[in-house]
CSV table of C-alpha atoms and ligand atoms in Angstrom, one decimal:
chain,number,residue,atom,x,y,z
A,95,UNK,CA,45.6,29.4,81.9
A,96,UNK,CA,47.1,27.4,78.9
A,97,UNK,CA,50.4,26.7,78.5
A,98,UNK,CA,52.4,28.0,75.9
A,99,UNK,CA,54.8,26.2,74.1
A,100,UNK,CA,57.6,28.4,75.8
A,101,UNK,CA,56.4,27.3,79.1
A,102,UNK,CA,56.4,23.5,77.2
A,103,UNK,CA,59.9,24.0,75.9
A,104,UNK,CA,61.2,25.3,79.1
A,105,UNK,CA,60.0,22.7,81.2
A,106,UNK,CA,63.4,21.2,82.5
A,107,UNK,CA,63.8,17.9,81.6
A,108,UNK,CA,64.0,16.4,77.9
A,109,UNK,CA,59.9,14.7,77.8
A,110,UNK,CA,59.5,18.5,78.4
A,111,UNK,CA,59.9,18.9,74.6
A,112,UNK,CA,56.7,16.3,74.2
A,113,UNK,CA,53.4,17.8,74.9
A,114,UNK,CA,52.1,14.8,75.5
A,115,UNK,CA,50.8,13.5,79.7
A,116,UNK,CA,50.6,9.6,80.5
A,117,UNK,CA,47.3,9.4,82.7
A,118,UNK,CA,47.9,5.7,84.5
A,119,UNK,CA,44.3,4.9,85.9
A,120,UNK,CA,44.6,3.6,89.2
A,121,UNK,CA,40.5,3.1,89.8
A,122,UNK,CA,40.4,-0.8,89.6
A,123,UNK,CA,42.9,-1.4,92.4
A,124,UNK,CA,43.4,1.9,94.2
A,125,UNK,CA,40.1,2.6,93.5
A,126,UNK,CA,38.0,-0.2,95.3
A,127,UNK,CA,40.7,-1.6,97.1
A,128,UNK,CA,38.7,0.8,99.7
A,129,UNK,CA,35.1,0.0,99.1
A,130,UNK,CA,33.6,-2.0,101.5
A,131,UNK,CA,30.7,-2.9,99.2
A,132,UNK,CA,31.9,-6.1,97.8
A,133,UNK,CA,31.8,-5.2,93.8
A,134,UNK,CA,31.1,-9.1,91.8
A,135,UNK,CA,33.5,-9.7,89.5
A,136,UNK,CA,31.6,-9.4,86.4
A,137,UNK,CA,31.6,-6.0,87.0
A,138,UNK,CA,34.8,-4.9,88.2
A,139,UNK,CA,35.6,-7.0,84.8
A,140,UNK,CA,33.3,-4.7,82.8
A,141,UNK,CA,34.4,-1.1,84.8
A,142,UNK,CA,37.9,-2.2,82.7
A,143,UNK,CA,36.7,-3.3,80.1
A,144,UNK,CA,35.0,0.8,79.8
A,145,UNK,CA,38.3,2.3,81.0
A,146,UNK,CA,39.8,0.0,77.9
A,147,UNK,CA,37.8,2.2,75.8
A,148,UNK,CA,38.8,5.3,76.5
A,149,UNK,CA,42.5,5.7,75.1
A,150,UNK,CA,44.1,4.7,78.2
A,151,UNK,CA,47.1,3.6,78.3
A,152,UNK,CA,47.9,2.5,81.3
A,153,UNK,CA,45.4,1.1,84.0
A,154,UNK,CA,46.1,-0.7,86.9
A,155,UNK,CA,43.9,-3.6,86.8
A,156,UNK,CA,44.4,-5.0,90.4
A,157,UNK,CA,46.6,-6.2,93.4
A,158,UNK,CA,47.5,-9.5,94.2
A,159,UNK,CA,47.6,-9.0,98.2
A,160,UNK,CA,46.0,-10.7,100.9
A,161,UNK,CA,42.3,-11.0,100.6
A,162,UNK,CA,42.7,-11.5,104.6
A,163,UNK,CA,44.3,-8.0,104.4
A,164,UNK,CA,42.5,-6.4,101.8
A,165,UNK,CA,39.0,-8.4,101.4
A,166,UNK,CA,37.8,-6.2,97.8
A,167,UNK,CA,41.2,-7.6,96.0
A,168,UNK,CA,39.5,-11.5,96.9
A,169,UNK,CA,38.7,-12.1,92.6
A,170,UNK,CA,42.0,-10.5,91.2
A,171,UNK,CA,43.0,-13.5,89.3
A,172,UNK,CA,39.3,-13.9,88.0
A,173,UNK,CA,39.0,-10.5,87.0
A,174,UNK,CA,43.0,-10.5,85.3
A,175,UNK,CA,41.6,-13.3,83.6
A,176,UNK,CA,38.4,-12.2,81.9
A,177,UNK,CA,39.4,-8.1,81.0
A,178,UNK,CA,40.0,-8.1,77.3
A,179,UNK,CA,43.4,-7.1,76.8
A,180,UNK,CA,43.4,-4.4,74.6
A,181,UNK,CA,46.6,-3.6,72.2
A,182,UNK,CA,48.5,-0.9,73.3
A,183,UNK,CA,47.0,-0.8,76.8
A,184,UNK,CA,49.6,-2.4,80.0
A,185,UNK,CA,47.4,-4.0,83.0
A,186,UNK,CA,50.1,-3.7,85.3
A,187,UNK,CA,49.1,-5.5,89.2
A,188,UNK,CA,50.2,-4.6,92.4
A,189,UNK,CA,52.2,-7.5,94.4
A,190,UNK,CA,53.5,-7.0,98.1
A,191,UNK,CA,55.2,-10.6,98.1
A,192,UNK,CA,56.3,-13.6,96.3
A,193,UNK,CA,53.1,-15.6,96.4
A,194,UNK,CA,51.3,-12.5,94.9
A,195,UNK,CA,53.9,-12.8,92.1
A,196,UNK,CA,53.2,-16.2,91.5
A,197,UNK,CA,49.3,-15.9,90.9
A,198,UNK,CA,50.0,-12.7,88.9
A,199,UNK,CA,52.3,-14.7,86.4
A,200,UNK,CA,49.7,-17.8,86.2
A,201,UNK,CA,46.9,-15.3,84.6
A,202,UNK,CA,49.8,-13.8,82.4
A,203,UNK,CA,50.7,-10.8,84.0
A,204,UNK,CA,52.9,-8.9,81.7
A,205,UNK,CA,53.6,-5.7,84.0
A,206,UNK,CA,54.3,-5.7,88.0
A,207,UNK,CA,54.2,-2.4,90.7
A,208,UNK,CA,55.7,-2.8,93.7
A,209,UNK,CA,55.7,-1.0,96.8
A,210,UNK,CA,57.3,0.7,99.7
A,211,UNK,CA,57.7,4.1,101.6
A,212,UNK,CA,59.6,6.1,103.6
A,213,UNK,CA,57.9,5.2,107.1
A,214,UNK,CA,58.7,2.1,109.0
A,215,UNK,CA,55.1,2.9,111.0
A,216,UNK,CA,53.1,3.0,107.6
A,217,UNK,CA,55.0,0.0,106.6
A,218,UNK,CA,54.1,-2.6,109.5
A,219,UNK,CA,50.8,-1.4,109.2
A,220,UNK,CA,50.3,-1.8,105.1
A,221,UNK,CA,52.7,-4.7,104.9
A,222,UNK,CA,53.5,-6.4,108.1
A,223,UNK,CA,57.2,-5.9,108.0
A,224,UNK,CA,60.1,-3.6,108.8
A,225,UNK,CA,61.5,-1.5,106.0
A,226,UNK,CA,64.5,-3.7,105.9
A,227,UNK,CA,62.2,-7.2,105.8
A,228,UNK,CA,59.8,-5.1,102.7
A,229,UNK,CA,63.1,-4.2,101.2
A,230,UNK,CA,64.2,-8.0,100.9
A,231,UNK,CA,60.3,-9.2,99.6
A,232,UNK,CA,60.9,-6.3,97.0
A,233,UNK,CA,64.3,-7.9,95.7
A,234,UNK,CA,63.1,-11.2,95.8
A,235,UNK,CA,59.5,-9.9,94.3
A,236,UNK,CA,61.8,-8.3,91.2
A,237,UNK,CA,64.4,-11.0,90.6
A,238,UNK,CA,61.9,-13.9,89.9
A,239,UNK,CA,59.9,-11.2,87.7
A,240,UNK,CA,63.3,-10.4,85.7
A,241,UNK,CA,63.2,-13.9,85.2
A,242,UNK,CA,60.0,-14.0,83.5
A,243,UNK,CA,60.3,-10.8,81.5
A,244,UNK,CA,57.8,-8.5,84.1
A,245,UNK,CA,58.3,-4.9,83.4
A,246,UNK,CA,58.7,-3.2,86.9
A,247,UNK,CA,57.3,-0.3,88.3
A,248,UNK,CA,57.6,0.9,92.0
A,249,UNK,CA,55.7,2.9,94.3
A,250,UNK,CA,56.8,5.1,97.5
A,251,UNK,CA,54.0,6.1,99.4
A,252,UNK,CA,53.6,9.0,102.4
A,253,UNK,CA,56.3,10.7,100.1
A,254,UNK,CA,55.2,13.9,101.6
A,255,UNK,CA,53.3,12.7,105.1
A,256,UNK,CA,52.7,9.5,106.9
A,257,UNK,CA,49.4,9.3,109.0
A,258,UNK,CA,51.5,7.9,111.9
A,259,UNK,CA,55.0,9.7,111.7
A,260,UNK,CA,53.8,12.9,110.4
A,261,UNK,CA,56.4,14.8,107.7
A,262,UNK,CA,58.7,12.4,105.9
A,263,UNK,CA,62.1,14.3,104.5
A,264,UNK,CA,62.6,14.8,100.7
A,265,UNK,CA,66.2,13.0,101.0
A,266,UNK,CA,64.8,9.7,102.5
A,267,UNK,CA,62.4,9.7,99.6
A,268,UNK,CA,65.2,10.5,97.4
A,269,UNK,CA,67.3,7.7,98.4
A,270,UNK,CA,64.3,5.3,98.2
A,271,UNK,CA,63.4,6.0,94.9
A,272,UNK,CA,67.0,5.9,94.3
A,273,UNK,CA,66.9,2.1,95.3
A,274,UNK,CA,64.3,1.4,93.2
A,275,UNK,CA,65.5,2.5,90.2
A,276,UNK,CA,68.6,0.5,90.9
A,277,UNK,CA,66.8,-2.5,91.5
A,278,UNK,CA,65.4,-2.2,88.1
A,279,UNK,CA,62.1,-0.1,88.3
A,280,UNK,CA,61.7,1.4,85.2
A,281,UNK,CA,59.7,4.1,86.4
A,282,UNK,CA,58.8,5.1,90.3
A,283,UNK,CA,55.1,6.9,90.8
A,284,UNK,CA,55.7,9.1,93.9
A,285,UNK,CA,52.2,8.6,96.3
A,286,UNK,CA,51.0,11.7,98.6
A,287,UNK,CA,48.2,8.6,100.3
A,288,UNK,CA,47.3,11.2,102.8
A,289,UNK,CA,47.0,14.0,100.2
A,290,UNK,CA,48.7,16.6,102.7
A,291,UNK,CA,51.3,17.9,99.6
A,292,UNK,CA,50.7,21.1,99.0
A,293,UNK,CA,52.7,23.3,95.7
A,294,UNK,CA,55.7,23.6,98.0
A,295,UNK,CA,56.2,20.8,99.6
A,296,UNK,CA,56.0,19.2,96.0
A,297,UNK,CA,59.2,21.2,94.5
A,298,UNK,CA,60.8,20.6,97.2
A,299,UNK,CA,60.4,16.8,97.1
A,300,UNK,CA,61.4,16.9,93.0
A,301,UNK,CA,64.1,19.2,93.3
A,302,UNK,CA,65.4,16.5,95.4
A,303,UNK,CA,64.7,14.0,93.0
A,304,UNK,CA,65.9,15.6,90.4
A,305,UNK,CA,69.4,14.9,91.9
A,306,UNK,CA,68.5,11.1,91.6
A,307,UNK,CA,67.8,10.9,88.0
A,308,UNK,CA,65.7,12.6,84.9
A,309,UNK,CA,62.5,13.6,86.4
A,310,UNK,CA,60.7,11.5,83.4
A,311,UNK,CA,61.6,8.3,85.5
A,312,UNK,CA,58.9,9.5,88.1
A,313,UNK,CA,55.2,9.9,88.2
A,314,UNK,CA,53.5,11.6,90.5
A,315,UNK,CA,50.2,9.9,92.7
A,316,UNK,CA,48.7,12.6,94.0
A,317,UNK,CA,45.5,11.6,96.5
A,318,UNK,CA,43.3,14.8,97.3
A,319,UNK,CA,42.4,14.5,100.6
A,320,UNK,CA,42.7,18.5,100.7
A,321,UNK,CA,41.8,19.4,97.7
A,322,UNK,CA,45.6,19.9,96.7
A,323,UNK,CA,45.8,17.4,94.0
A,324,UNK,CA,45.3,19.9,90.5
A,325,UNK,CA,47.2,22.4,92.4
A,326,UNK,CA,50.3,20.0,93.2
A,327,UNK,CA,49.8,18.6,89.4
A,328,UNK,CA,50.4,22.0,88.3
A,329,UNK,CA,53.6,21.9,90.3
A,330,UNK,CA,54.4,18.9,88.7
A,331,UNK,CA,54.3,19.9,85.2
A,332,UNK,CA,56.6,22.9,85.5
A,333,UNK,CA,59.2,21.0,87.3
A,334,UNK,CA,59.0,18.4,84.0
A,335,UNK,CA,57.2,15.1,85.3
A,336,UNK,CA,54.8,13.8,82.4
A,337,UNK,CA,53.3,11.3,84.0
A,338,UNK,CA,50.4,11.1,86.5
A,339,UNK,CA,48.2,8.8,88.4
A,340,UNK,CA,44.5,8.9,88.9
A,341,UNK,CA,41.3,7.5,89.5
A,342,UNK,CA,37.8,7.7,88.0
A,343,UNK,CA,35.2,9.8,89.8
A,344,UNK,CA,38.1,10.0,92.6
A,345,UNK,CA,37.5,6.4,94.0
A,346,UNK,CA,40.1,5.3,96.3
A,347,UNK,CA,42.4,5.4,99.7
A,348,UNK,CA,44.4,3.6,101.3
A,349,UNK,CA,43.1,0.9,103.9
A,350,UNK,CA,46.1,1.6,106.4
A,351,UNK,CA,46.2,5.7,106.4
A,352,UNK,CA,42.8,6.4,108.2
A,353,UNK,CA,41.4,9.3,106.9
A,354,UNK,CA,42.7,9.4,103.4
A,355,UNK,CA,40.5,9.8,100.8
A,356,UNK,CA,40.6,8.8,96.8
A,357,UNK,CA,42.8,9.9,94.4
A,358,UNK,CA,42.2,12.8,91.9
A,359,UNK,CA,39.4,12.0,89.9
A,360,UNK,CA,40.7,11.3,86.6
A,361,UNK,CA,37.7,13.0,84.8
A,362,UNK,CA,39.3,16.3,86.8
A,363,UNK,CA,43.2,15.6,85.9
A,364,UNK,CA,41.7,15.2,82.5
A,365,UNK,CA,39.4,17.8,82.2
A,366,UNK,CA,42.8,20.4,83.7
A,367,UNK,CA,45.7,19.1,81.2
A,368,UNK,CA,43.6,19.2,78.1
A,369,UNK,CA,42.5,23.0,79.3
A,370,UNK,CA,46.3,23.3,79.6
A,371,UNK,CA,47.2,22.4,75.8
A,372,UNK,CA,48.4,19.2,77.0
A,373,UNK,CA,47.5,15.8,75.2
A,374,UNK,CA,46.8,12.3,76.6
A,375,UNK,CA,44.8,10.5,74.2
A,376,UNK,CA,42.1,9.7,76.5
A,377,UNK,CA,38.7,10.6,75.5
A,378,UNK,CA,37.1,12.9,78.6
A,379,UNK,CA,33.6,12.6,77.9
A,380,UNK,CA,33.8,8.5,77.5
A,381,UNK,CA,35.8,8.8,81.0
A,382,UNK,CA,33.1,10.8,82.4
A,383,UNK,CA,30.3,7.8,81.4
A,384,UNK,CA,33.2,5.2,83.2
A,385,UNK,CA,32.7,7.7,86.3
A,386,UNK,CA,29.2,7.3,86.7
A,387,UNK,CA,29.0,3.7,85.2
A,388,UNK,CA,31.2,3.1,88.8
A,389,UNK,CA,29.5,4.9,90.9
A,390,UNK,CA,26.0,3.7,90.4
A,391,UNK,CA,27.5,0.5,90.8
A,392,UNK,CA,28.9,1.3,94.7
A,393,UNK,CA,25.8,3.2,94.9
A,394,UNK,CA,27.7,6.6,96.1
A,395,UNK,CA,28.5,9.7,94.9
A,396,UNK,CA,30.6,10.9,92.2
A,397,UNK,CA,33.5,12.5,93.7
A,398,UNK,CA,34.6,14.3,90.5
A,399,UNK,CA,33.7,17.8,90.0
A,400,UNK,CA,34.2,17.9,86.0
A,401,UNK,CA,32.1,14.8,86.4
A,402,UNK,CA,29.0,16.1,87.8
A,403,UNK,CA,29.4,19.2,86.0
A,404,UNK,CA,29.3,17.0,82.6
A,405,UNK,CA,26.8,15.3,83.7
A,406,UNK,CA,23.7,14.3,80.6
A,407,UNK,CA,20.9,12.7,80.1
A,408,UNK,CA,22.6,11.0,77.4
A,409,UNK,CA,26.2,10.5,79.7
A,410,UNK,CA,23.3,8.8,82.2
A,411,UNK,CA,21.1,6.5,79.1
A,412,UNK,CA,25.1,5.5,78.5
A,413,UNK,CA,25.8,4.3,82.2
A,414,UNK,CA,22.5,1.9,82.7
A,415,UNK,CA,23.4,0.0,79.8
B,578,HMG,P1,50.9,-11.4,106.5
B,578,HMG,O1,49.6,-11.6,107.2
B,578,HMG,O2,52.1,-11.0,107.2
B,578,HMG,O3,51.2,-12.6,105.5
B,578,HMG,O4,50.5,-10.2,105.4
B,578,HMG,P2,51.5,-14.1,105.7
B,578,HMG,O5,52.6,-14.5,104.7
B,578,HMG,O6,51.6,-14.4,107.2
B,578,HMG,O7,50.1,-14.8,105.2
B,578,HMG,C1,48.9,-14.6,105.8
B,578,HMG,C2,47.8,-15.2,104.9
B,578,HMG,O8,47.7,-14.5,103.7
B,578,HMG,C3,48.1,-16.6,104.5
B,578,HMG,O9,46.9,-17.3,104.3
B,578,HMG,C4,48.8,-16.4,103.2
B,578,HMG,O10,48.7,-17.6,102.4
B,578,HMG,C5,48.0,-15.3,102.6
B,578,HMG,P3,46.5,-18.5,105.4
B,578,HMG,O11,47.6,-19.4,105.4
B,578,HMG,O12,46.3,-17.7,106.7
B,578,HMG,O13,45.2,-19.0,104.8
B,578,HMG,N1,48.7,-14.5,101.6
B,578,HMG,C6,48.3,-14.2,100.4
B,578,HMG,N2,47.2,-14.5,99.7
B,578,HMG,C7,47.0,-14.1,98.5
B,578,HMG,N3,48.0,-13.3,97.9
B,578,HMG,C8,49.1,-12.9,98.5
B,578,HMG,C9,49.3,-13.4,99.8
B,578,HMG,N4,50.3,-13.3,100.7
B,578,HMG,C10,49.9,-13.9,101.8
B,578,HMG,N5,50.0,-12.2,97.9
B,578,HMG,C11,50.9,-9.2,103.3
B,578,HMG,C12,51.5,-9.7,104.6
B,578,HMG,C13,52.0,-8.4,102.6
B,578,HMG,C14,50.5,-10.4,102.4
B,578,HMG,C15,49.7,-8.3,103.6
B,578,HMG,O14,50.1,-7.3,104.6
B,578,HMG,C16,49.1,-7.6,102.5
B,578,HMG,O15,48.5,-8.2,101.6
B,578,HMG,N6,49.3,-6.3,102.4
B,578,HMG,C17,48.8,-5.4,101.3
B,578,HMG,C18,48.1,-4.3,101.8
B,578,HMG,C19,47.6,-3.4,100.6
B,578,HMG,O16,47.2,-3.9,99.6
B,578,HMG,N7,47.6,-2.1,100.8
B,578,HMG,C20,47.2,-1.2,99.8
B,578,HMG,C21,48.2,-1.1,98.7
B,578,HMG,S1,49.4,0.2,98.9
B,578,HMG,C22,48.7,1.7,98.5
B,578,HMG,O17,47.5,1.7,98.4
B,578,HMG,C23,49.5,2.9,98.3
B,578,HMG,C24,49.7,3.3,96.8
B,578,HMG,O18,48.4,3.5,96.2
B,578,HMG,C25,50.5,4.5,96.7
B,578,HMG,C26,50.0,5.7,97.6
B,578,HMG,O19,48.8,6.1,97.5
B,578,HMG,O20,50.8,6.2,98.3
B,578,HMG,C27,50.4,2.1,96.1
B,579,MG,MG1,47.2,5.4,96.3
């Protein structure tokens, strides 16, 4: 079904009036953060480098965390280091604390997320601290970015379900997200981990937020654990959010929600909004070569459906090279 420009115009909130979708690839760090296959940095340094090719805007390039905690993130400074920048593309890093801000702003960091979520369970288990204690490392985190210039972005996870509290509410969310904006987030990407949103549950949650701010302040991060994710994107659109996270060939999960699987594939997020009349500037079939580039290089399987279907012999002479 394509949109028509009514259904554009109608859209509720005033980026409703743009036509155009931010895609913010999440692959690099959301992506492999999950891979037990130690990837070498030259190549993790190379998968950017291709999704820097594509018309991306945005892509997440990495998290300074723990290697203890999170052994794939061991290179991030290497690989910040060596990506060519590209004009007009952010590499924005994930940081859970104060040291990982401090190697972020060595290698030049210019754009920071950080990262919370309504469960205190989910947050011992991803972060080691209360809700309160993550709440603090997120002030300090943002207050020594201010000071050198960072642009902020903030996450909330399980914003729809946590794998060890089960539902979260919409107005605990809310008032999160809230917070962050406050604090000086200039944008908050709203995470299903466990990918157990479903159309409902989704305008439910941005009604909700819609009483905290313009929906264009939020993005949504859907994973697609249950095969929800296009149909929760959908959702998202008519309420009015514009931008969305996603990862090529649907790499990721999180460590700490067991069971959770990647993100939408970005070839499929692609492959829906362009169907839908909706730009992004990202070029599908060079996203499509990124996909399988990746996936030959974990040695598993393409987890995105448009993907496989566009699948060539050329797409595949483009990948080996
Ligand atoms: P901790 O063990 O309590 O930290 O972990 P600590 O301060 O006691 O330090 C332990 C060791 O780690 C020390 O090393 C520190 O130096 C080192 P040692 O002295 O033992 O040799 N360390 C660090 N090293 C490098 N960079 C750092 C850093 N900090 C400490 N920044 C900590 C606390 C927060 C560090 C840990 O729990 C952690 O790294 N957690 C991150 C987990 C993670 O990355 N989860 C996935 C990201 S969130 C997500 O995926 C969801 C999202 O996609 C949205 C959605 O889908 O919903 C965003
Ligand atoms: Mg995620």
């Amino acid at each position: 079904m394509f949109l028509s420009r009514p259904f554009i115009r109608n859209l509720p909130n005033s980026r409703s009036y743009s036509d155009f979708v931010k895609v913010v690839e999440v692959g690099p760090r959301d992506g492999l953060q999950n891979e037990k296959k130690i990837i070498p940095t030259p190549v993790k340094v190379d998968f950017i480098n291709r999704l820097s090719e594509t018309g991306l805007q945005v892509i997440e390039a990495t998290s300074f965390v723990s290697p203890k905690w999170v052994p794939q993130m061991y290179d991030s400074a290497e690989v910040f280091k060596q990506i060519k920048k590209v004009k007009g593309v952010n590499y924005p890093v994930l940081i859970p604390n104060a040291k990982g801000l401090e190697k972020a702003i060595e290698v030049g960091a210019k754009e920071i997320a950080i990262f919370s979520s309504p469960s205190e369970s989910f947050s011992k288990k991803n972060t080691n601290c209360t809700l309160s204690e993550n709440m603090e490392r997120m002030k300090e985190i943002i207050c020594l970015a201010k000071k050198s210039d960072l642009t902020i972005r903030g996450y909330i996870s399980c914003i729809i379900g946590c794998p060890y509290e089960g539902s979260m509410k919409p107005a605990v969310v809310a008032a999160l997200a809230s917070a962050l904006l406050d604090l000086g987030c200039y944008e908050v990407s709203l995470g299903d981990t466990i990918g157990v949103g479903t159309p409902k549950k989704v305008k439910s949650l941005l009604s909700e937020m819609r009483e905290v701010d313009d929906l264009s302040k939020f993005a949504l991060h859907f994973h697609d654990t249950y095969g929800q994710a296009i149909g929760n994107t959908y959702t998202g659109l008519d309420e009015g959010i514009r931008i969305f996270d996603s990862s090529v060939s649907g790499l990721g999960g999180c460590p700490y929600a067991a069971g959770a699987t990647g993100n939408v594939a970005t070839e499929d997020l692609l492959y829906f909004l362009h169907e839908q009349g909706l730009q992004t500037g990202v070029d599908l079939n060079k996203m499509v070569q990124v996909g399988h580039f990746i996936s030959n290089q974990l040695e598993k399987k393409n987890q995105s459906k448009v993907g496989n279907a566009l699948l060539t012999k050329e797409t595949l002479k483009k990948v080996c090279v």
